[in-house]
GROMACS .gro file of C-alpha atoms in nm:
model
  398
    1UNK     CA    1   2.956  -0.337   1.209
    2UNK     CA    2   3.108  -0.203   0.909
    3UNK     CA    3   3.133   0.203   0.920
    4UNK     CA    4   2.916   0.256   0.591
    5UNK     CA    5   2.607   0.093   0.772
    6UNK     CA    6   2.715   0.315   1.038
    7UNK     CA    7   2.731   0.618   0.796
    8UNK     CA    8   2.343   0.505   0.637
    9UNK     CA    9   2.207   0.450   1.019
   10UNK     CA   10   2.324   0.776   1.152
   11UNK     CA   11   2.188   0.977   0.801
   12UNK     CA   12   1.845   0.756   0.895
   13UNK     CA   13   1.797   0.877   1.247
   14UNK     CA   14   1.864   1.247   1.124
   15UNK     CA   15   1.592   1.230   0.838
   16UNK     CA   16   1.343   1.080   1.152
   17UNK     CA   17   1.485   1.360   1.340
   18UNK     CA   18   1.370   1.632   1.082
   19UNK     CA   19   1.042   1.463   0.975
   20UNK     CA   20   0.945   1.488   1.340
   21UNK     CA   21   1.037   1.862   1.359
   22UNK     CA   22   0.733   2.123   1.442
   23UNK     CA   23   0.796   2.309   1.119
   24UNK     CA   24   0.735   2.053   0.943
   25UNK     CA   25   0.509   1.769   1.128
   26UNK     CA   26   0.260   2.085   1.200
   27UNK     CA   27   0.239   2.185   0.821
   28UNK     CA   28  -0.115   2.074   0.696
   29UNK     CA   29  -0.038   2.040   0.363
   30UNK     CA   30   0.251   1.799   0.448
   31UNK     CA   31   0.028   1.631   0.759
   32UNK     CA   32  -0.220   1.511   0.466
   33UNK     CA   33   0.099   1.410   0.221
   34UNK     CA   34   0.188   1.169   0.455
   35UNK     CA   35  -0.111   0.955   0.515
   36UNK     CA   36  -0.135   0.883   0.174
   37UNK     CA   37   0.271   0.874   0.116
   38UNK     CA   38   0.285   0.627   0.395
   39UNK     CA   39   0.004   0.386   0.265
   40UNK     CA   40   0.097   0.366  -0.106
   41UNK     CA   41   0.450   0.272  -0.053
   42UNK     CA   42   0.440   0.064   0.279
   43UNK     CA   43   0.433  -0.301   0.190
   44UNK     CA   44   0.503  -0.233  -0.232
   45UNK     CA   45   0.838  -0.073  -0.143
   46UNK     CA   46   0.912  -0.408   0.042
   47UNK     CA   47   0.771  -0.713  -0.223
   48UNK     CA   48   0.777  -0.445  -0.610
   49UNK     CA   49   1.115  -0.534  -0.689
   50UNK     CA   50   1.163  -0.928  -0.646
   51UNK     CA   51   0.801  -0.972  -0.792
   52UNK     CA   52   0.858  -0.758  -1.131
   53UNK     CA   53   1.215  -0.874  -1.177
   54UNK     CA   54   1.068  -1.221  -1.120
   55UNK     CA   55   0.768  -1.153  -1.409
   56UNK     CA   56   0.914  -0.911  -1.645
   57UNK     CA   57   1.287  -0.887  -1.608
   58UNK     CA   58   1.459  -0.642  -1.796
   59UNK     CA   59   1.079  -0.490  -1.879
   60UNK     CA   60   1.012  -0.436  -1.490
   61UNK     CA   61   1.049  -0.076  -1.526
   62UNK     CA   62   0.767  -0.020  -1.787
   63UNK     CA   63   0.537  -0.265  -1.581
   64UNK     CA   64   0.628  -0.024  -1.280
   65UNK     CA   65   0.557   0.299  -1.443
   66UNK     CA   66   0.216   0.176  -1.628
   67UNK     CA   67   0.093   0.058  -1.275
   68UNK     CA   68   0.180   0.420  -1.145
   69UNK     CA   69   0.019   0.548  -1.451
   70UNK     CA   70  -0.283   0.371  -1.372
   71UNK     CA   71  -0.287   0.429  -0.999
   72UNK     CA   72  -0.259   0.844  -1.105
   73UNK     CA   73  -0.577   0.800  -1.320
   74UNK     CA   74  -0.778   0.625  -1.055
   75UNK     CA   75  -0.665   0.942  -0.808
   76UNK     CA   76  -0.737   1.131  -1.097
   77UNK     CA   77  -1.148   1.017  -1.054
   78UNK     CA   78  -1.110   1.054  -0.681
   79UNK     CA   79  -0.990   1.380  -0.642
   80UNK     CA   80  -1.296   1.486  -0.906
   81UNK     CA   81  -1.526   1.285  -0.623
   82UNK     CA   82  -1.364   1.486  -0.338
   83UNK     CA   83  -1.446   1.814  -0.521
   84UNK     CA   84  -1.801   1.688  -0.717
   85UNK     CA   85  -1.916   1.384  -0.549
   86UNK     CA   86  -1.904   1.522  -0.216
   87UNK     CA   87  -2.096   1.830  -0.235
   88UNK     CA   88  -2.363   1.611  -0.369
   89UNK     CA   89  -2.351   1.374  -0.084
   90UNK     CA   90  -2.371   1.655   0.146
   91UNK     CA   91  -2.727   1.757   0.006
   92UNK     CA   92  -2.850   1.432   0.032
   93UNK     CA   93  -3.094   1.498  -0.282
   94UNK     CA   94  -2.938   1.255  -0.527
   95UNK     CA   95  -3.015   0.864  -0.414
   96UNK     CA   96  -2.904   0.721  -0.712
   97UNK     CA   97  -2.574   0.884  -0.640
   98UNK     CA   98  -2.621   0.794  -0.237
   99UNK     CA   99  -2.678   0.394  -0.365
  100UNK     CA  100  -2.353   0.401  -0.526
  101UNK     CA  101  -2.151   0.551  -0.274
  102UNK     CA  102  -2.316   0.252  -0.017
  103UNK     CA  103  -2.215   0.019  -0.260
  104UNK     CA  104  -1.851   0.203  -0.246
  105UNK     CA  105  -1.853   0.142   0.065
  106UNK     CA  106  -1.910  -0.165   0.144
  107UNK     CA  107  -1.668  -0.265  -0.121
  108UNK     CA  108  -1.418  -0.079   0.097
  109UNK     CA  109  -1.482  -0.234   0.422
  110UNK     CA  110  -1.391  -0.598   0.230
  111UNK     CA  111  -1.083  -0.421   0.118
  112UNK     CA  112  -0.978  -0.319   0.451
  113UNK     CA  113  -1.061  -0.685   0.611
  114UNK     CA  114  -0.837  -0.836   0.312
  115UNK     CA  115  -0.576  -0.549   0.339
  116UNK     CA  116  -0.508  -0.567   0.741
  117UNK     CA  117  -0.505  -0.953   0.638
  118UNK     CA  118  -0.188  -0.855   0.425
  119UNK     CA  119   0.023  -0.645   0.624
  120UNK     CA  120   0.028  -0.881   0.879
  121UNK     CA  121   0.082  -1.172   0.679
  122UNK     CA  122   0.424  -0.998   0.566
  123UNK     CA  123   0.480  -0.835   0.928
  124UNK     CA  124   0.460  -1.215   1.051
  125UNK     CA  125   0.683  -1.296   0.717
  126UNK     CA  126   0.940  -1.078   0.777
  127UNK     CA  127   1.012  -1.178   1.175
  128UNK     CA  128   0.975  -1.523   1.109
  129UNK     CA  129   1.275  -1.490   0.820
  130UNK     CA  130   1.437  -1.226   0.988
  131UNK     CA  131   1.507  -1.475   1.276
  132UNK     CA  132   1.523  -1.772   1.075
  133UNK     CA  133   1.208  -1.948   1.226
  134UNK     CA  134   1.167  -2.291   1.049
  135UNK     CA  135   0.894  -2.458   1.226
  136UNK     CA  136   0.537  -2.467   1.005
  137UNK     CA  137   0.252  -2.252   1.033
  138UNK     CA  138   0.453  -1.994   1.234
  139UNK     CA  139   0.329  -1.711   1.029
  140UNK     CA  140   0.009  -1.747   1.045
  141UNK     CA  141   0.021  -1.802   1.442
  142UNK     CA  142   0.224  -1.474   1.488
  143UNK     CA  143  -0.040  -1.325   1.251
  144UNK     CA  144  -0.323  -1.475   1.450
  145UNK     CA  145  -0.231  -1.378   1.825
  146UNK     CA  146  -0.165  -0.979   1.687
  147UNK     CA  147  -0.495  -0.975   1.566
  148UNK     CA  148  -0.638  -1.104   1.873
  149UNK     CA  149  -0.414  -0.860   2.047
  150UNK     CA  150  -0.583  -0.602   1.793
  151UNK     CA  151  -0.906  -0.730   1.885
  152UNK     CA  152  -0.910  -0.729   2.244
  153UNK     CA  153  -0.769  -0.359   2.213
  154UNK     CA  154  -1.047  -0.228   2.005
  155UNK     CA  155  -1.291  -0.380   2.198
  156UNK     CA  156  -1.177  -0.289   2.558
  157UNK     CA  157  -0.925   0.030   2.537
  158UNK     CA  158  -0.984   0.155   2.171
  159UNK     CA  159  -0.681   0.255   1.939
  160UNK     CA  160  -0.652   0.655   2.080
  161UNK     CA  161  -0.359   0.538   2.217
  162UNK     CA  162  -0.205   0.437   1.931
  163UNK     CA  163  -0.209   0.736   1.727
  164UNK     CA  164   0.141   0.839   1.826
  165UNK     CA  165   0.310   0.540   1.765
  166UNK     CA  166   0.158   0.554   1.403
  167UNK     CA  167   0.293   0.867   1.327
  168UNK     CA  168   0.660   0.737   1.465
  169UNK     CA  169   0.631   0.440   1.249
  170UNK     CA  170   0.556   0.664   0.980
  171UNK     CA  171   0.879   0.893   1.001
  172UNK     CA  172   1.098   0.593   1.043
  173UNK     CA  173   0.994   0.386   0.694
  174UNK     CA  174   0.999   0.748   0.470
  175UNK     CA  175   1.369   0.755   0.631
  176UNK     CA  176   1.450   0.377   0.599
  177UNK     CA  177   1.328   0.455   0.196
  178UNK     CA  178   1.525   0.724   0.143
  179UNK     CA  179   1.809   0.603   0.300
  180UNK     CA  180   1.776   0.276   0.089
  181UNK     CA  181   1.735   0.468  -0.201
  182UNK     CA  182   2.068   0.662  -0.152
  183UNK     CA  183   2.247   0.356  -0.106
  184UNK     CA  184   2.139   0.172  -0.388
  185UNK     CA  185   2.253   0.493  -0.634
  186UNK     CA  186   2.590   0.452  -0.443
  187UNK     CA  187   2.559   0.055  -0.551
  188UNK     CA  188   2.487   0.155  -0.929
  189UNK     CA  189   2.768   0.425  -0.920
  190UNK     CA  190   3.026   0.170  -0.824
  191UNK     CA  191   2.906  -0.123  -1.004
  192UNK     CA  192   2.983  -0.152  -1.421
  193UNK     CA  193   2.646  -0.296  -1.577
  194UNK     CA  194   2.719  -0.622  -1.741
  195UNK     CA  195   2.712  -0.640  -2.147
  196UNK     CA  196   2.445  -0.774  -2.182
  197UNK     CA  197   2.116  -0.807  -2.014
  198UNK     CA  198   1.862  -1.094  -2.125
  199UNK     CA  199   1.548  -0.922  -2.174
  200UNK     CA  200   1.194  -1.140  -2.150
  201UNK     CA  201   0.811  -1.076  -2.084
  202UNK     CA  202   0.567  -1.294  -2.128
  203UNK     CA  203   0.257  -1.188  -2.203
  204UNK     CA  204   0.035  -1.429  -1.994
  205UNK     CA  205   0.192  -1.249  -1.680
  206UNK     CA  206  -0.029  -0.958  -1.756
  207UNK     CA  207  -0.327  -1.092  -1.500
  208UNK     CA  208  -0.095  -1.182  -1.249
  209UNK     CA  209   0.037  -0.778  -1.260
  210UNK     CA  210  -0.309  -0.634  -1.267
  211UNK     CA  211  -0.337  -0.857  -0.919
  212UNK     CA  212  -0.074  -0.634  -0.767
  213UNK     CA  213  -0.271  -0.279  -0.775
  214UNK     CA  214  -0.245  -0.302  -0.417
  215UNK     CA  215   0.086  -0.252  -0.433
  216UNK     CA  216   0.058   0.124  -0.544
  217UNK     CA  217  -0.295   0.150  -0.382
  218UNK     CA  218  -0.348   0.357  -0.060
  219UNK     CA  219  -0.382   0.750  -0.203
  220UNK     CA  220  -0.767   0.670  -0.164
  221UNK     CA  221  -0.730   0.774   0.212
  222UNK     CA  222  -0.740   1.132   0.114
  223UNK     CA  223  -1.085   1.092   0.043
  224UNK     CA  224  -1.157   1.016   0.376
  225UNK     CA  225  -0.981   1.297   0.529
  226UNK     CA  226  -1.226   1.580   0.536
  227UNK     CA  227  -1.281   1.583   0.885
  228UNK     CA  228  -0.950   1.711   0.951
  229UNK     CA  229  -0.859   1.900   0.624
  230UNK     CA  230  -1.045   2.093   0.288
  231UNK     CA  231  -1.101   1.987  -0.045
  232UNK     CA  232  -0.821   2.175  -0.156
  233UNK     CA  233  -0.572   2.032   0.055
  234UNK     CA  234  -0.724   1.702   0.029
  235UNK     CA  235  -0.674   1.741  -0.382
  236UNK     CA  236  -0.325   1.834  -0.373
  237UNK     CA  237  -0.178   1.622  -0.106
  238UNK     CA  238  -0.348   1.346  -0.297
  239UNK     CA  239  -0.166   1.459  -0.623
  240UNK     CA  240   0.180   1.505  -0.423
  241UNK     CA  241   0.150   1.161  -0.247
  242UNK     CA  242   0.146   1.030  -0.559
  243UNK     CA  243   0.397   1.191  -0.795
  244UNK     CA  244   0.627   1.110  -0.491
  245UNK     CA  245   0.562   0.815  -0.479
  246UNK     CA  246   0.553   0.752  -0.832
  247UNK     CA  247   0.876   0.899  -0.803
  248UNK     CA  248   0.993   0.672  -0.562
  249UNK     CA  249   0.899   0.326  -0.696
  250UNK     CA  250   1.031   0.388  -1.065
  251UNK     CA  251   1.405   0.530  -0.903
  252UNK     CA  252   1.359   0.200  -0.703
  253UNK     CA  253   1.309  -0.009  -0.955
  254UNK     CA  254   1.551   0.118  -1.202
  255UNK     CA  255   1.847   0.109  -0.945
  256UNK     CA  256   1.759  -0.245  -0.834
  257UNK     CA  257   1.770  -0.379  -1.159
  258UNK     CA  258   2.099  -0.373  -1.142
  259UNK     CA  259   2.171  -0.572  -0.807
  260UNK     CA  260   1.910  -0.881  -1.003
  261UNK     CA  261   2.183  -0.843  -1.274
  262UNK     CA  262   2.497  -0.877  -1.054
  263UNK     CA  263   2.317  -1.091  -0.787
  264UNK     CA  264   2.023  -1.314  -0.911
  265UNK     CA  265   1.778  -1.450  -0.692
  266UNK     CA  266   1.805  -1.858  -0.622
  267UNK     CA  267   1.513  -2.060  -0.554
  268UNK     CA  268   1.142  -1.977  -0.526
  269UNK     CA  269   1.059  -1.565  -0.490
  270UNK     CA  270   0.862  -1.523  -0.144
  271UNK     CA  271   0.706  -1.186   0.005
  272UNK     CA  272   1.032  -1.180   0.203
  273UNK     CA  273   1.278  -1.167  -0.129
  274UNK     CA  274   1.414  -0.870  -0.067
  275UNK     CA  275   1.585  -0.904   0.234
  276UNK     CA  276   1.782  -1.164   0.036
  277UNK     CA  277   1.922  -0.943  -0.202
  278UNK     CA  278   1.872  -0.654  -0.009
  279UNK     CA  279   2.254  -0.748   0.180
  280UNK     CA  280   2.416  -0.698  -0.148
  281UNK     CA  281   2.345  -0.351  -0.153
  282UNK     CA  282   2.495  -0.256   0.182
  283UNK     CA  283   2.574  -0.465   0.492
  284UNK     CA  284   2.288  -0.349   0.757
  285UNK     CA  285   2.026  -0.338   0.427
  286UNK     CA  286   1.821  -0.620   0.584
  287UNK     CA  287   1.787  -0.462   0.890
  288UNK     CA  288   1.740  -0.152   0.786
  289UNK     CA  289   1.436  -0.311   0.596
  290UNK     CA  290   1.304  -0.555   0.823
  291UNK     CA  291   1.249  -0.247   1.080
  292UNK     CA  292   1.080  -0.063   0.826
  293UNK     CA  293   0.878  -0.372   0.752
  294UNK     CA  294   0.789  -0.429   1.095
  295UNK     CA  295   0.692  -0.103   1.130
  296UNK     CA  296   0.504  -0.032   0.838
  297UNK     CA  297   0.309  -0.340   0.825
  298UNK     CA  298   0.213  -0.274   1.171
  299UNK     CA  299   0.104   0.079   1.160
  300UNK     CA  300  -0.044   0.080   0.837
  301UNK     CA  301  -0.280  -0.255   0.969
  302UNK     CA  302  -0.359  -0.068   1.293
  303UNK     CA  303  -0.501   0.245   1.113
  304UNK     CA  304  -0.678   0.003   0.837
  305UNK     CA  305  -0.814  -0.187   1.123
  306UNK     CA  306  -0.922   0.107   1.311
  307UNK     CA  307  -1.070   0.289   1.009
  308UNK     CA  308  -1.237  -0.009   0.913
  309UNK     CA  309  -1.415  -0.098   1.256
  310UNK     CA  310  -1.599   0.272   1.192
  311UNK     CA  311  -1.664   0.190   0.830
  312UNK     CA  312  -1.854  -0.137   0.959
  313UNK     CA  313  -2.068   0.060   1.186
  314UNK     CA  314  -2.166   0.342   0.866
  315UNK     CA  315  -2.266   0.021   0.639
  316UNK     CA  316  -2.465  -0.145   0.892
  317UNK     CA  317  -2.641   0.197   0.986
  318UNK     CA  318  -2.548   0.148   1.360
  319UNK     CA  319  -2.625  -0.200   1.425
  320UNK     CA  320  -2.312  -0.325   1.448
  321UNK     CA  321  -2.082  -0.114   1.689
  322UNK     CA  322  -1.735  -0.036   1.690
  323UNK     CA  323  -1.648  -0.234   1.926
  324UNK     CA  324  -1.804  -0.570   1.773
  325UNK     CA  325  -1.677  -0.440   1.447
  326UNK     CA  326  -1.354  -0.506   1.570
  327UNK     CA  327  -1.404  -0.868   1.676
  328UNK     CA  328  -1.568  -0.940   1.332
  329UNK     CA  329  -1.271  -0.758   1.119
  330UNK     CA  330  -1.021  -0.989   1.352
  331UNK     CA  331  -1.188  -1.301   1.295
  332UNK     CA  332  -1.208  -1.256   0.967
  333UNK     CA  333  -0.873  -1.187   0.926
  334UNK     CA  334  -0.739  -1.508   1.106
  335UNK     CA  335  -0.989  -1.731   0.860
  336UNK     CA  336  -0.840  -1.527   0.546
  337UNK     CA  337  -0.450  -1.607   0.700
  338UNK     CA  338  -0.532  -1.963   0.790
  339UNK     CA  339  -0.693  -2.037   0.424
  340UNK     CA  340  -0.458  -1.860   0.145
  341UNK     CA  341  -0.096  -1.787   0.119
  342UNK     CA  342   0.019  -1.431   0.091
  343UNK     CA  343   0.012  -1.438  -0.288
  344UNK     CA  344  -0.357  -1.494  -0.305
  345UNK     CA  345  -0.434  -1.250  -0.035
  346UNK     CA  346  -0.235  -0.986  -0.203
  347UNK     CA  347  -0.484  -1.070  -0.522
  348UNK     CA  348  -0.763  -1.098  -0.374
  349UNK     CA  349  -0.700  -0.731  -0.187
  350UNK     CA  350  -0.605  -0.600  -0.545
  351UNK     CA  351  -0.963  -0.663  -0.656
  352UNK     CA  352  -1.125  -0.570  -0.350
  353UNK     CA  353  -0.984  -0.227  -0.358
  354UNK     CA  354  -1.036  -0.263  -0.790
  355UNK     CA  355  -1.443  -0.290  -0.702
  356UNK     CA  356  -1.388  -0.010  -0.495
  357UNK     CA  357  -1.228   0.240  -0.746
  358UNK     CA  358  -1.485   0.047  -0.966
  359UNK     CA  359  -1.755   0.233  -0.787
  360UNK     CA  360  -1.600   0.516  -0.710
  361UNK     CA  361  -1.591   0.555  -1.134
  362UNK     CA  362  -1.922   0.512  -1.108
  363UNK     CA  363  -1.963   0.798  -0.871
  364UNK     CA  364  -1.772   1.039  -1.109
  365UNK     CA  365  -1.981   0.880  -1.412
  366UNK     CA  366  -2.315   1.010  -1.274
  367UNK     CA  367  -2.203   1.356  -1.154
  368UNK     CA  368  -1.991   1.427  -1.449
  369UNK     CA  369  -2.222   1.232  -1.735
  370UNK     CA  370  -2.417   1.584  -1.808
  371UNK     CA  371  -2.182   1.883  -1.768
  372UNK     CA  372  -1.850   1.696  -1.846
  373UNK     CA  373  -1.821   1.469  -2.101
  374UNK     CA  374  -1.426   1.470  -2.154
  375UNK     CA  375  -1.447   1.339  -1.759
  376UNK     CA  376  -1.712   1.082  -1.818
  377UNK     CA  377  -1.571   0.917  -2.045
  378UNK     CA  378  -1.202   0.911  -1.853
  379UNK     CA  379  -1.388   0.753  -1.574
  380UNK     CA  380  -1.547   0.525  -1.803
  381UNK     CA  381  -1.235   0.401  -1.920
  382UNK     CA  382  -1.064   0.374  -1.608
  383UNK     CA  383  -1.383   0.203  -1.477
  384UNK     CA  384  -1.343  -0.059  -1.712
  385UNK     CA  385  -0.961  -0.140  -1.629
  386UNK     CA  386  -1.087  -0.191  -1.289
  387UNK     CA  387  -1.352  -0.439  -1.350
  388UNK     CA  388  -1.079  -0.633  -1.563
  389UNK     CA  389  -0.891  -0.607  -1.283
  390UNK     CA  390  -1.169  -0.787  -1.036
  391UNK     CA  391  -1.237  -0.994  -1.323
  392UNK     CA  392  -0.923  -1.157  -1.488
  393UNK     CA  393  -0.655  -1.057  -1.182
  394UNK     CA  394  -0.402  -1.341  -1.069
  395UNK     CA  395  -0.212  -1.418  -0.775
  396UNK     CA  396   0.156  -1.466  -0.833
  397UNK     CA  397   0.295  -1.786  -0.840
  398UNK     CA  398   0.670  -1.827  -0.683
   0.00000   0.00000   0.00000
């Protein structure tokens, strides 16, 4: 094992090691950074850079930041909700207001179905190429029998359990990131750029990018914090989740342009891409990344799953338990796995969780129409980028 993978695996366990510290795991300002954090760049970090080198090349950085741009302005409308929305909720006085959080809601709970769908469509993606499994359908059965697993969990022994391991997973993909990160900087700093870098976009890529809003989605889960923390802190680790990790996917993407350049992808891009190039950066890269895939994908489906299996039982007003919640999310799941490729599911979660922002625009709209007008007409605008988004978004096309 070469001593620099050595050097990036040892610098990994210590950033685990100081995540996990009291100081700073008890902190509730960081505590509420990290749910979000975690969500919005679990599975982007892993597909974002093969997908936008793939559609817009040299441009991939300006495709990054504008979907980061956008993603801000929806969180933008959310945090409002959390401190306008929510005190009117609370009252229970407005029902026009109480229809269009239902409607919100229910939106969400299709979001989570087609979301849990998708990180373990690429946590099945990444074992199968990580070990080089060539027979057929082999995704989607390793996909199936976790969500049974899931299933038979939730129903019998409930996810309590879990909790720990969620938090673990958590500490290990911020470190894998960063670590990744560092080494890539090392890449560019020893690598010359070549002369000359073909540039191209093409403009009918632009509804296949608004289908990958999932890929910066996941600061939304702030919202549904406030059993555990305030507004306040609800606002701002919203708004710090997501200048970090703003912060994180445009570094990404501007360091890996340069390993495309040096080292361009052969054959058809796949959701597993970049572990191909990924071993051009450093030797132990596509381990390093396939545990933080694994991970990730697993964690962050486990607490959507979860999450969701309560959401079922608020929509249907109690007459659908937990528990059978569960059974329904799963089964839906393995029909979504067994019917579309990960390219379509990633799609059709973009404009599941589009509809949701969609209505959660709305929200803002009526509680902001008479005493703000600058913020009405924000959401307004931002509510209509997320109906193109359900309307005219594309899956990608390898």
């Amino acid at each position: 094992m070469p001593i620099v993978t050595i050097i990036w695996g040892v610098l990994a366990i210590l950033i685990v090691w100081v995540l996990s510290h009291p100081k700073i795991r008890n902190k509730p300002v960081w505590r509420a950074t990290v749910t979000p954090l975690a969500s919005i760049i679990g599975s982007g970090f892993l597909i974002a850079a093969p997908l936008l080198n793939d559609l817009s090349g040299h441009y991939a950085i300006y495709v990054m930041v504008t979907l980061c741009v956008f993603a801000y302005s929806i969180g933008q409308i959310i945090r409002w909700n959390i401190q306008h929305v929510e005190p009117n909720l609370a009252a229970q006085q407005d029902r026009h207001l109480l229809q269009i959080e239902r409607l919100s809601d229910i939106a969400l709970t299709a979001a989570y179905v087609l979301s849990v769908t998708y990180y373990l469509y690429l946590f099945s993606s990444f074992i199968v190429r990580i070990f080089s499994i060539q027979f057929s359908g082999t995704t989607q059965i390793i996909t199936t029998v976790v969500l049974l697993l899931m299933a038979f969990f939730g129903y019998f022994r409930g996810f309590k359990i879990l909790e720990k391991i969620e938090i673990f997973a958590v500490n290990i993909k911020l470190s894998i990131i960063t670590v990744f990160l560092c080494a890539l900087l090392f890449f560019n700093l020893d690598h010359p750029a070549p002369s000359y870098v073909p540039s191209s976009f093409d403009m009918k890529h632009i509804p296949i990018i608004m289908g990958l809003l999932i890929m910066i989605q996941g600061f939304e889960t702030s919202r549904y914090l406030g059993k555990e923390y305030s507004a306040e802190i609800r606002v701002k680790s919203m708004r710090n989740a997501q200048l970090l990790s703003t912060g994180i996917y445009i570094i990404f993407i501007l360091l890996f342009s340069l390993v495309f350049q040096l080292h361009p992808l052969s054959g058809e891009i796949s959701d597993t891409s970049v572990i191909d190039i990924a071993k051009y950066v450093f030797w132990g890269a596509p381990i390093f990344l396939f545990i933080a895939a694994v991970t990730s994908q697993l964690s962050a489906a486990l607490a959507d799953f979860a999450g969701n299996g309560g959401l079922v039982n608020e929509v249907s007003q109690q007459r659908v338990s937990v528990k059978v919640a569960y059974v329904f999310i799963a089964a839906a799941c393995i029909v979504l796995v067994w019917s579309f490729d990960i390219f379509e599911i990633i799609s059709f979660a973009s404009k599941g969780f589009a509809l949701y922002y969609f209505f959660q625009c709305l929200s803002s709209m009526w509680v902001h129409f008479r005493i703000a007008k600058a913020k009405f007409v924000f959401s307004l605008c931002v509510g209509i980028l997320c109906l193109l988004v359900v309307l005219f978004g594309q899956p990608f096309e390898s």
